[in-house]
Short mmCIF file of C-alpha atoms and ligand atoms in Angstrom, two decimals:
data_model
loop_
_atom_site.label_atom_id
_atom_site.label_comp_id
_atom_site.label_asym_id
_atom_site.label_seq_id
_atom_site.Cartn_x
_atom_site.Cartn_y
_atom_site.Cartn_z
CA UNK J 26 50.38 60.57 -28.93
CA UNK J 27 51.17 59.46 -25.57
CA UNK J 28 51.17 55.59 -25.22
CA UNK J 29 51.37 53.32 -22.21
CA UNK J 30 52.13 49.46 -22.69
CA UNK J 31 51.59 47.18 -19.68
CA UNK J 32 53.72 44.53 -18.68
CA UNK J 33 57.46 44.05 -17.97
CA UNK J 34 58.92 40.97 -20.29
CA UNK J 35 60.60 40.25 -23.51
CA UNK J 36 57.38 40.50 -25.20
CA UNK J 37 56.64 44.12 -23.79
CA UNK J 38 60.27 45.01 -24.68
CA UNK J 39 59.49 44.00 -28.23
CA UNK J 40 56.15 45.94 -28.28
CA UNK J 41 58.22 49.14 -26.81
CA UNK J 42 60.92 48.90 -29.45
CA UNK J 43 58.22 48.65 -32.19
CA UNK J 44 56.04 51.24 -30.84
CA UNK J 45 58.96 53.45 -30.52
CA UNK J 46 59.33 53.38 -34.24
CA UNK J 47 55.88 54.98 -34.81
CA UNK J 48 55.93 58.60 -36.00
CA UNK J 49 52.60 58.78 -34.29
CA UNK J 50 54.10 58.44 -30.72
CA UNK J 51 55.38 61.49 -28.79
CA UNK J 52 56.14 59.76 -25.45
CA UNK J 53 56.09 56.09 -24.34
CA UNK J 54 55.47 54.60 -21.05
CA UNK J 55 55.78 51.24 -19.73
CA UNK J 56 54.21 49.88 -16.33
CA UNK J 57 56.25 48.46 -14.80
CA UNK J 58 58.56 47.90 -17.50
CA UNK J 59 62.37 46.58 -17.12
CA UNK J 60 65.82 47.75 -17.65
CA UNK J 61 65.57 47.17 -21.51
CA UNK J 62 62.51 48.74 -22.10
CA UNK J 63 63.95 51.77 -20.09
CA UNK J 64 65.94 52.64 -23.37
CA UNK J 65 62.27 53.63 -25.33
CA UNK J 66 60.03 54.37 -22.32
CA UNK J 67 59.56 55.86 -19.21
CA UNK J 68 58.98 53.09 -16.68
CA UNK J 69 56.31 53.60 -14.16
CA UNK J 70 56.57 51.72 -10.94
CA UNK J 71 52.97 50.43 -10.94
CA UNK J 72 52.19 46.59 -11.01
CA UNK J 73 50.25 45.06 -13.97
CA UNK J 74 47.31 44.01 -11.63
CA UNK J 75 46.94 47.53 -9.96
CA UNK J 76 44.19 48.40 -12.34
CA UNK J 77 42.82 51.74 -10.56
CA UNK J 78 46.57 52.95 -10.17
CA UNK J 79 47.17 52.35 -13.69
CA UNK J 80 43.99 54.13 -14.84
CA UNK J 81 44.53 57.08 -12.73
CA UNK J 82 48.14 57.25 -14.06
CA UNK J 83 46.69 57.04 -17.66
CA UNK J 84 44.23 59.99 -16.63
CA UNK J 85 46.69 62.00 -15.17
CA UNK J 86 49.43 61.77 -17.90
CA UNK J 87 46.64 62.18 -20.66
CA UNK J 88 47.96 58.76 -22.22
CA UNK J 89 45.96 58.39 -25.68
CA UNK J 90 46.28 54.78 -26.02
CA UNK J 91 47.17 51.95 -23.64
CA UNK J 92 48.40 48.62 -24.98
CA UNK J 93 48.07 45.58 -22.60
CA UNK J 94 51.03 43.00 -23.11
CA UNK J 95 50.13 40.32 -20.51
CA UNK J 96 47.36 37.71 -20.07
CA UNK J 97 46.87 38.23 -16.33
CA UNK J 98 45.51 41.83 -16.42
CA UNK J 99 43.53 41.36 -19.62
CA UNK J 100 41.69 37.95 -17.96
CA UNK J 101 41.30 40.32 -14.77
CA UNK J 102 39.30 42.97 -16.81
CA UNK J 103 41.90 45.78 -16.84
CA UNK J 104 40.46 46.84 -20.34
CA UNK J 105 36.95 47.24 -18.75
CA UNK J 106 38.47 49.33 -15.95
CA UNK J 107 40.17 51.73 -18.46
CA UNK J 108 37.10 51.94 -20.65
CA UNK J 109 34.68 52.68 -17.77
CA UNK J 110 36.98 55.84 -17.30
CA UNK J 111 36.94 56.79 -21.08
CA UNK J 112 40.46 55.59 -21.50
CA UNK J 113 41.61 54.34 -24.93
CA UNK J 114 43.19 50.65 -24.66
CA UNK J 115 44.05 47.92 -27.06
CA UNK J 116 42.99 44.50 -25.63
CA UNK J 117 39.91 42.37 -25.24
CA UNK J 118 37.52 43.05 -22.47
CA UNK J 119 37.15 40.64 -19.64
CA UNK J 120 34.07 38.93 -21.35
CA UNK J 121 36.40 38.25 -24.46
CA UNK J 122 39.68 37.39 -22.86
CA UNK J 123 37.89 34.67 -21.32
CA UNK J 124 38.93 32.99 -24.43
CA UNK J 125 42.64 32.58 -23.05
CA UNK J 126 41.27 32.63 -19.29
CA UNK J 127 39.07 29.34 -19.56
CA UNK J 128 39.89 26.62 -21.36
CA UNK J 129 36.63 24.88 -20.74
CA UNK J 130 34.97 28.09 -22.15
CA UNK J 131 37.17 27.87 -25.29
CA UNK J 132 36.52 24.32 -25.80
CA UNK J 133 32.62 24.65 -25.52
CA UNK J 134 33.07 27.69 -28.04
CA UNK J 135 34.84 25.53 -30.55
CA UNK J 136 32.52 22.62 -30.30
CA UNK J 137 29.26 24.89 -30.64
CA UNK J 138 30.77 26.69 -33.73
CA UNK J 139 32.41 23.54 -35.21
CA UNK J 140 36.13 24.86 -34.95
CA UNK J 141 38.50 22.00 -35.35
CA UNK J 142 40.02 20.91 -31.98
CA UNK J 143 40.75 17.95 -29.88
CA UNK J 144 37.93 15.83 -28.53
CA UNK J 145 37.37 16.63 -24.90
CA UNK J 146 35.12 16.62 -21.72
CA UNK J 147 34.83 19.22 -19.30
CA UNK J 148 34.89 18.44 -15.23
CA UNK J 149 34.24 20.21 -12.20
CA UNK J 150 33.94 17.23 -10.18
CA UNK J 151 37.31 15.29 -9.34
CA UNK J 152 35.46 12.10 -9.07
CA UNK J 153 33.63 12.07 -12.23
CA UNK J 154 36.86 13.21 -14.04
CA UNK J 155 38.51 9.95 -12.41
CA UNK J 156 35.62 7.78 -13.39
CA UNK J 157 35.74 9.21 -17.05
CA UNK J 158 39.78 8.35 -17.27
CA UNK J 159 38.91 4.55 -16.52
CA UNK J 160 37.43 4.18 -19.84
CA UNK J 161 39.70 6.59 -21.65
CA UNK J 162 42.43 5.97 -24.40
CA UNK J 163 45.98 7.01 -23.58
CA UNK J 164 48.02 8.93 -23.84
CA UNK J 165 45.51 11.63 -22.89
CA UNK J 166 45.95 15.40 -21.75
CA UNK J 167 44.71 17.12 -18.87
CA UNK J 168 44.36 21.01 -18.57
CA UNK J 169 43.63 23.20 -15.70
CA UNK J 170 40.80 25.62 -16.82
CA UNK J 171 42.45 28.76 -15.75
CA UNK J 172 45.70 30.57 -16.15
CA UNK J 173 48.47 28.58 -14.91
CA UNK J 174 51.81 30.18 -16.28
CA UNK J 175 51.73 27.73 -19.39
CA UNK J 176 52.29 24.93 -16.92
CA UNK J 177 48.73 23.74 -16.29
CA UNK J 178 48.76 21.04 -18.92
CA UNK J 179 49.82 17.64 -18.19
CA UNK J 180 50.31 14.78 -20.65
CA UNK J 181 49.74 11.44 -19.10
CA UNK J 182 50.68 8.07 -20.78
CA UNK J 183 48.54 5.68 -18.57
CA UNK J 184 45.56 5.73 -15.99
CA UNK J 185 47.86 5.69 -12.92
CA UNK J 186 49.57 9.29 -14.05
CA UNK J 187 46.19 10.46 -15.21
CA UNK J 188 44.58 9.93 -11.83
CA UNK J 189 47.58 11.56 -10.16
CA UNK J 190 47.12 14.48 -12.40
CA UNK J 191 43.37 15.21 -11.50
CA UNK J 192 44.57 14.84 -7.87
CA UNK J 193 47.25 17.50 -8.48
CA UNK J 194 45.15 19.86 -10.53
CA UNK J 195 41.67 19.58 -8.66
CA UNK J 196 42.53 18.31 -5.21
CA UNK J 197 46.03 19.63 -4.34
CA UNK J 198 45.26 22.69 -6.16
CA UNK J 199 48.89 22.72 -7.65
CA UNK J 200 47.76 25.51 -10.04
CA UNK J 201 45.46 27.27 -7.31
CA UNK J 202 41.92 28.26 -8.56
CA UNK J 203 42.67 27.53 -12.13
CA UNK J 204 42.11 23.86 -11.35
CA UNK J 205 38.67 24.46 -9.88
CA UNK J 206 37.58 23.02 -13.44
CA UNK J 207 39.63 21.05 -15.66
CA UNK J 208 39.53 19.92 -19.39
CA UNK J 209 40.25 16.23 -20.31
CA UNK J 210 41.19 15.98 -24.15
CA UNK J 211 42.44 13.59 -26.61
CA UNK J 212 46.14 13.62 -27.53
CA UNK J 213 46.98 14.73 -30.87
CA UNK J 214 50.29 14.57 -32.83
CA UNK J 215 51.87 16.98 -35.28
CA UNK J 216 53.86 20.11 -35.78
CA UNK J 217 52.92 23.09 -33.58
CA UNK J 218 52.48 26.29 -35.08
CA UNK J 219 51.74 29.78 -33.45
CA UNK J 220 49.77 32.36 -35.58
CA UNK J 221 49.00 35.74 -33.97
CA UNK J 222 46.46 37.94 -35.34
CA UNK J 223 44.86 41.58 -34.96
CA UNK J 224 40.99 41.49 -34.33
CA UNK J 225 38.90 44.55 -34.18
CA UNK J 226 35.63 42.55 -33.13
CA UNK J 227 34.65 41.73 -36.79
CA UNK J 228 37.51 41.48 -38.97
CA UNK J 229 40.84 39.47 -38.44
CA UNK J 230 44.23 39.91 -39.90
CA UNK J 231 46.71 37.30 -39.36
CA UNK J 232 50.33 37.64 -38.79
CA UNK J 233 53.28 35.99 -39.93
CA UNK J 234 53.52 32.31 -38.33
CA UNK J 235 56.05 31.43 -35.59
CA UNK J 236 56.89 28.41 -33.58
CA UNK J 237 58.00 28.26 -29.97
CA UNK J 238 60.28 25.79 -28.09
CA UNK J 239 58.46 25.15 -24.72
CA UNK J 240 60.84 22.67 -23.20
CA UNK J 241 63.88 23.69 -20.96
CA UNK J 242 66.52 21.45 -22.76
CA UNK J 243 68.06 20.70 -26.11
CA UNK J 244 65.99 18.18 -28.01
CA UNK J 245 62.82 18.99 -26.35
CA UNK J 246 63.81 17.61 -23.10
CA UNK J 247 63.23 18.84 -19.38
CA UNK J 248 60.47 20.92 -18.02
CA UNK J 249 58.12 23.16 -19.67
CA UNK J 250 59.05 26.86 -19.65
CA UNK J 251 57.45 29.99 -20.76
CA UNK J 252 59.26 29.60 -24.04
CA UNK J 253 63.26 29.12 -24.78
CA UNK J 254 63.26 30.29 -28.25
CA UNK J 255 61.23 31.12 -31.53
CA UNK J 256 61.52 31.32 -35.13
CA UNK J 257 59.23 32.92 -37.76
CA UNK J 258 58.06 31.93 -40.13
CA UNK J 259 57.16 28.37 -39.80
CA UNK J 260 58.16 26.20 -42.78
CA UNK J 261 55.46 23.95 -42.08
CA UNK J 262 52.75 26.63 -42.21
CA UNK J 263 51.87 26.29 -45.94
CA UNK J 264 49.71 28.31 -48.13
CA UNK J 265 47.26 25.31 -48.05
CA UNK J 266 47.49 25.21 -44.20
CA UNK J 267 46.88 28.90 -44.08
CA UNK J 268 43.81 28.66 -46.50
CA UNK J 269 42.27 25.98 -44.09
CA UNK J 270 42.82 27.79 -40.98
CA UNK J 271 41.54 31.26 -42.66
CA UNK J 272 38.49 29.46 -43.54
CA UNK J 273 37.58 27.05 -40.48
CA UNK J 274 39.61 28.53 -37.71
CA UNK J 275 40.36 32.10 -37.44
CA UNK J 276 37.35 34.18 -38.81
CA UNK J 277 35.12 31.36 -37.63
CA UNK J 278 36.55 31.90 -34.09
CA UNK J 279 36.09 35.79 -34.38
CA UNK J 280 32.38 35.38 -35.50
CA UNK J 281 31.86 32.95 -32.73
CA UNK J 282 33.09 35.42 -30.11
CA UNK J 283 30.74 38.11 -31.79
CA UNK J 284 27.73 36.11 -31.92
CA UNK J 285 28.19 35.12 -28.19
CA UNK J 286 27.81 38.64 -27.46
CA UNK J 287 31.53 38.75 -26.52
CA UNK J 288 33.20 40.83 -29.55
CA UNK J 289 37.03 40.33 -29.50
CA UNK J 290 39.22 43.28 -30.05
CA UNK J 291 42.92 43.01 -29.43
CA UNK J 292 45.42 39.91 -30.16
CA UNK J 293 44.19 36.45 -30.56
CA UNK J 294 47.29 33.93 -30.56
CA UNK J 295 46.11 30.71 -32.12
CA UNK J 296 48.31 27.72 -30.84
CA UNK J 297 47.62 25.09 -33.71
CA UNK J 298 48.75 21.51 -34.09
CA UNK J 299 49.15 20.40 -37.61
CA UNK J 300 47.60 16.85 -37.31
CA UNK J 301 47.13 14.17 -39.76
CA UNK J 302 43.70 15.04 -40.11
CA UNK J 303 44.39 18.73 -40.59
CA UNK J 304 45.25 21.62 -38.44
CA UNK J 305 43.41 21.76 -34.98
CA UNK J 306 43.45 24.46 -32.29
CA UNK J 307 45.31 23.22 -29.28
CA UNK J 308 44.74 26.65 -27.38
CA UNK J 309 43.84 30.43 -27.89
CA UNK J 310 45.68 33.12 -25.93
CA UNK J 311 44.34 36.63 -25.73
CA UNK J 312 47.79 38.61 -26.35
CA UNK J 313 51.01 38.36 -28.13
CA UNK J 314 53.22 35.29 -27.50
CA UNK J 315 56.38 35.64 -25.51
CA UNK J 316 58.89 34.96 -27.12
CA UNK J 317 56.73 34.86 -30.41
CA UNK J 318 56.44 38.65 -30.38
CA UNK J 319 60.27 38.82 -30.37
CA UNK J 320 60.23 37.03 -33.76
CA UNK J 321 57.22 38.47 -35.31
CA UNK J 322 57.33 42.09 -34.42
CA UNK J 323 60.97 42.66 -35.97
CA UNK J 324 59.33 41.24 -39.24
CA UNK J 325 56.24 43.35 -39.23
CA UNK J 326 56.54 46.31 -41.74
CA UNK J 327 53.16 48.20 -40.65
CA UNK J 328 53.38 50.84 -37.87
CA UNK J 329 52.24 49.02 -34.61
CA UNK J 330 50.08 51.96 -33.23
CA UNK J 331 48.52 52.61 -36.63
CA UNK J 332 47.14 48.81 -36.35
CA UNK J 333 46.36 48.97 -32.97
CA UNK J 334 44.35 51.96 -33.27
CA UNK J 335 42.30 50.50 -36.16
CA UNK J 336 41.54 47.45 -33.83
CA UNK J 337 40.24 49.96 -31.25
CA UNK J 338 38.29 51.89 -33.78
CA UNK J 339 36.79 48.76 -35.67
CA UNK J 340 38.62 49.67 -38.99
CA UNK J 341 41.09 46.93 -39.38
CA UNK J 342 39.69 46.02 -42.83
CA UNK J 343 41.30 49.06 -44.21
CA UNK J 344 45.01 47.98 -43.06
CA UNK J 345 47.05 46.12 -45.18
CA UNK J 346 49.20 43.99 -43.04
CA UNK J 347 52.47 43.36 -44.26
CA UNK J 348 55.62 41.33 -43.14
CA UNK J 349 59.08 41.02 -44.56
CA UNK J 350 59.97 38.25 -47.00
CA UNK J 351 62.87 37.17 -44.36
CA UNK J 352 63.11 35.40 -41.39
CA UNK J 353 63.88 35.76 -37.62
CA UNK J 354 65.10 33.57 -34.75
CA UNK J 355 65.04 34.27 -31.09
CA UNK J 356 67.40 32.44 -28.55
CA UNK J 357 66.33 32.98 -24.96
CA UNK J 358 69.13 33.60 -22.56
CA UNK J 359 68.02 32.14 -19.16
CA UNK J 360 69.48 31.70 -15.61
CA UNK J 361 70.79 28.07 -15.45
CA UNK J 362 68.30 26.24 -13.30
CA UNK J 363 65.16 27.87 -14.63
CA UNK J 364 62.31 26.91 -14.61
CA UNK J 365 62.91 25.45 -11.16
CA UNK J 366 65.38 27.53 -9.00
CA UNK J 367 67.96 29.88 -10.11
CA UNK J 368 70.21 32.82 -9.16
CA UNK J 369 69.79 36.26 -9.93
CA UNK J 370 71.67 39.63 -9.64
CA UNK J 371 74.55 38.92 -11.97
CA UNK J 372 75.83 41.96 -13.97
CA UNK J 373 75.11 41.61 -17.76
CA UNK J 374 77.89 42.70 -20.38
CA UNK J 375 77.72 43.27 -23.95
CA UNK J 376 74.25 44.86 -24.25
CA UNK J 377 75.73 47.93 -25.73
CA UNK J 378 76.96 46.14 -28.81
CA UNK J 379 73.22 45.82 -30.04
CA UNK J 380 72.87 49.62 -29.91
CA UNK J 381 71.59 50.88 -33.28
CA UNK J 382 71.80 47.56 -34.89
CA UNK J 383 68.80 46.71 -37.20
CA UNK J 384 69.83 43.16 -37.97
CA UNK J 385 70.05 41.64 -34.24
CA UNK J 386 68.19 43.12 -31.12
CA UNK J 387 68.36 42.24 -27.44
CA UNK J 388 65.08 42.14 -25.72
CA UNK J 389 64.95 41.97 -21.88
CA UNK J 390 62.74 39.80 -20.25
CA UNK J 391 64.06 39.57 -16.66
CA UNK J 392 66.40 42.38 -15.85
CA UNK J 393 67.00 45.36 -13.65
CA UNK J 394 69.20 48.13 -12.61
CA UNK J 395 71.30 47.47 -9.21
CA UNK J 396 71.81 50.07 -6.93
CA UNK J 397 75.29 51.14 -8.67
CA UNK J 398 73.18 51.57 -11.94
CA UNK J 399 74.28 48.46 -13.71
CA UNK J 400 71.95 45.94 -15.59
CA UNK J 401 71.72 42.71 -13.81
CA UNK J 402 69.74 39.30 -14.23
CA UNK J 403 66.32 39.28 -12.53
CA UNK J 404 64.73 36.49 -13.56
CA UNK J 405 64.59 32.87 -15.20
CA UNK J 406 64.51 34.14 -18.76
CA UNK J 407 66.82 37.09 -18.84
CA UNK J 408 67.05 38.12 -22.46
CA UNK J 409 65.71 37.04 -25.80
CA UNK J 410 68.46 37.73 -28.81
CA UNK J 411 66.76 38.06 -32.10
CA UNK J 412 68.60 38.23 -35.40
CA UNK J 413 67.14 38.50 -38.80
CA UNK J 414 68.39 36.75 -42.05
CA UNK J 415 67.61 36.19 -45.59
CA UNK J 416 66.03 33.07 -44.71
CA UNK J 417 65.58 30.52 -41.38
CA UNK J 418 69.15 29.13 -41.60
CA UNK J 419 70.77 32.24 -41.86
CA UNK J 420 68.72 33.99 -39.25
CA UNK J 421 69.49 30.88 -36.87
CA UNK J 422 73.29 31.32 -37.47
CA UNK J 423 73.07 34.97 -37.00
CA UNK J 424 70.97 34.71 -33.78
CA UNK J 425 73.53 32.11 -32.29
CA UNK J 426 76.48 34.52 -33.27
CA UNK J 427 74.73 37.52 -31.95
CA UNK J 428 73.81 35.88 -28.33
CA UNK J 429 77.64 35.50 -28.06
CA UNK J 430 77.94 39.43 -27.62
CA UNK J 431 76.26 39.01 -24.22
CA UNK J 432 77.52 37.37 -21.03
CA UNK J 433 76.34 37.13 -17.48
CA UNK J 434 76.80 34.55 -14.84
CA UNK J 435 74.83 31.26 -14.82
CA UNK J 436 73.89 31.97 -18.58
CA UNK J 437 72.22 29.25 -20.07
CA UNK J 438 70.14 28.47 -23.46
CA UNK J 439 69.25 25.82 -25.91
CA UNK J 440 71.48 25.06 -28.79
CA UNK J 441 68.97 23.63 -31.04
CA UNK J 442 66.41 26.55 -31.71
CA UNK J 443 65.03 26.23 -35.15
CA UNK J 444 66.61 22.86 -35.77
CA UNK J 445 63.39 21.56 -36.99
CA UNK J 446 63.83 23.66 -40.11
CA UNK J 447 66.41 21.39 -41.29
CA UNK J 448 63.46 18.74 -41.73
CA UNK J 449 61.38 21.01 -43.64
P1 LIG X 28 48.49 24.39 -24.34
O1 LIG X 28 48.87 25.36 -23.13
O2 LIG X 28 47.21 24.16 -24.05
O3 LIG X 28 49.02 24.97 -25.57
O4 LIG X 28 49.39 23.42 -23.88
C1 LIG X 28 50.79 23.34 -23.55
C2 LIG X 28 51.67 22.18 -24.56
O5 LIG X 28 50.96 20.93 -24.26
C3 LIG X 28 51.20 22.37 -26.04
O6 LIG X 28 52.07 23.39 -26.66
C4 LIG X 28 51.34 21.21 -26.70
O7 LIG X 28 52.59 21.00 -26.82
C5 LIG X 28 50.82 20.19 -25.57
N1 LIG X 28 49.37 19.71 -25.81
C6 LIG X 28 48.35 20.46 -25.37
N2 LIG X 28 47.31 19.95 -25.83
C7 LIG X 28 47.60 18.85 -26.39
C8 LIG X 28 46.81 17.65 -27.08
N3 LIG X 28 45.44 17.62 -27.15
N4 LIG X 28 47.70 16.79 -27.54
C9 LIG X 28 49.04 16.85 -27.55
N5 LIG X 28 49.81 17.90 -27.04
C10 LIG X 28 49.04 18.81 -26.55
N1 LIG X 29 55.20 31.35 -25.89
C1 LIG X 29 53.92 30.94 -25.63
C2 LIG X 29 53.02 31.99 -25.16
O1 LIG X 29 53.41 33.05 -25.22
O2 LIG X 29 51.87 31.38 -24.57
#
């Protein structure tokens, strides 16, 4: 088979690495890809939002399956464009990707189908939102409705901050059109867990759990980022929690989407909070997490392509999804100054030390080849170093040891990825 992956980050590198292990794959392509992905796939210089060019490429090259890694093209309808041209593609259609694309939609869906989540109200009128806040309990959470690179969520401690937040989101349009509508929701407390799943429209099979570290600094300080590191599994995601979620969250979400005439095929990423009243949904994403994919895929025992094919064909019930009884930790190596401003273009050394290793991996997030053919930094998040271990502590020690193998100017990382496991 010829397989095309759409995207260019660490998640897509992990997908390409995993796809390349499949005996079903003869040739792998990635659009646009990055310097690390180039080791497994032929990178094609087409942007993830250039749907017509992507589909034309897939037709010309005879691509048998396209896997969409990123949220923007999914929410924008890339799957519909491919399907209209008779191309096989793994991912939700536009009418299902709305599960991630509109927080107002997903909140209404959960309410209608009694899926546990924080109490909320949706607003399209900033005046009404401000009026509502005057009688609200604090802290309170404001969310821009649309995609905002994971940054459209404000936790406000008092009325003054919240009114300013409404202004930023709805009037100043800090997150662009994502702020045309907003959700105001109850503040929840508890541990966060990410659970990714494969879905074929009717059947859902969940993967092993993971946890992300969103803040830039040690001890969860600083600004929110795309994710500074992950570990898998989460020791807080117990068998009881899983049983509850399977019954009240996972299958009900898939059934709700089907009942709404929006059958979901692809990945549903459940962002959960384990609150004192039980697990509740924080958010849905319609794709693998980044950097969750970098710890979940290395633990997956199945052939990725076989599972994706089963999702497209609606035969996921015949797949026995299996994960190794080990653990993985990913430490993101970023450019100092991320997520605000940072320098790029520093040469990266030591990457060759990961070649052919099966206990640790380096997934490229923001890298490129410079004019002399050297691999240089090209983004805020530069690399994700993942290591496996028999348990979380061993995986964490291995990941921090492995990250020493790579060096570049401006290298910055958190020192406490996976520290929470000490409390488990
Ligand atoms: P989201 O993009 O919806 O996952 O929100 C980003 C982050 O904001 C989450 O990972 C949580 O840490 C936090 N958050 C979102 N919603 C709530 C909530 N209702 N209560 C407390 N924290 C929240
Ligand atoms: N790491 C969080 C996300 O991919 O949305």
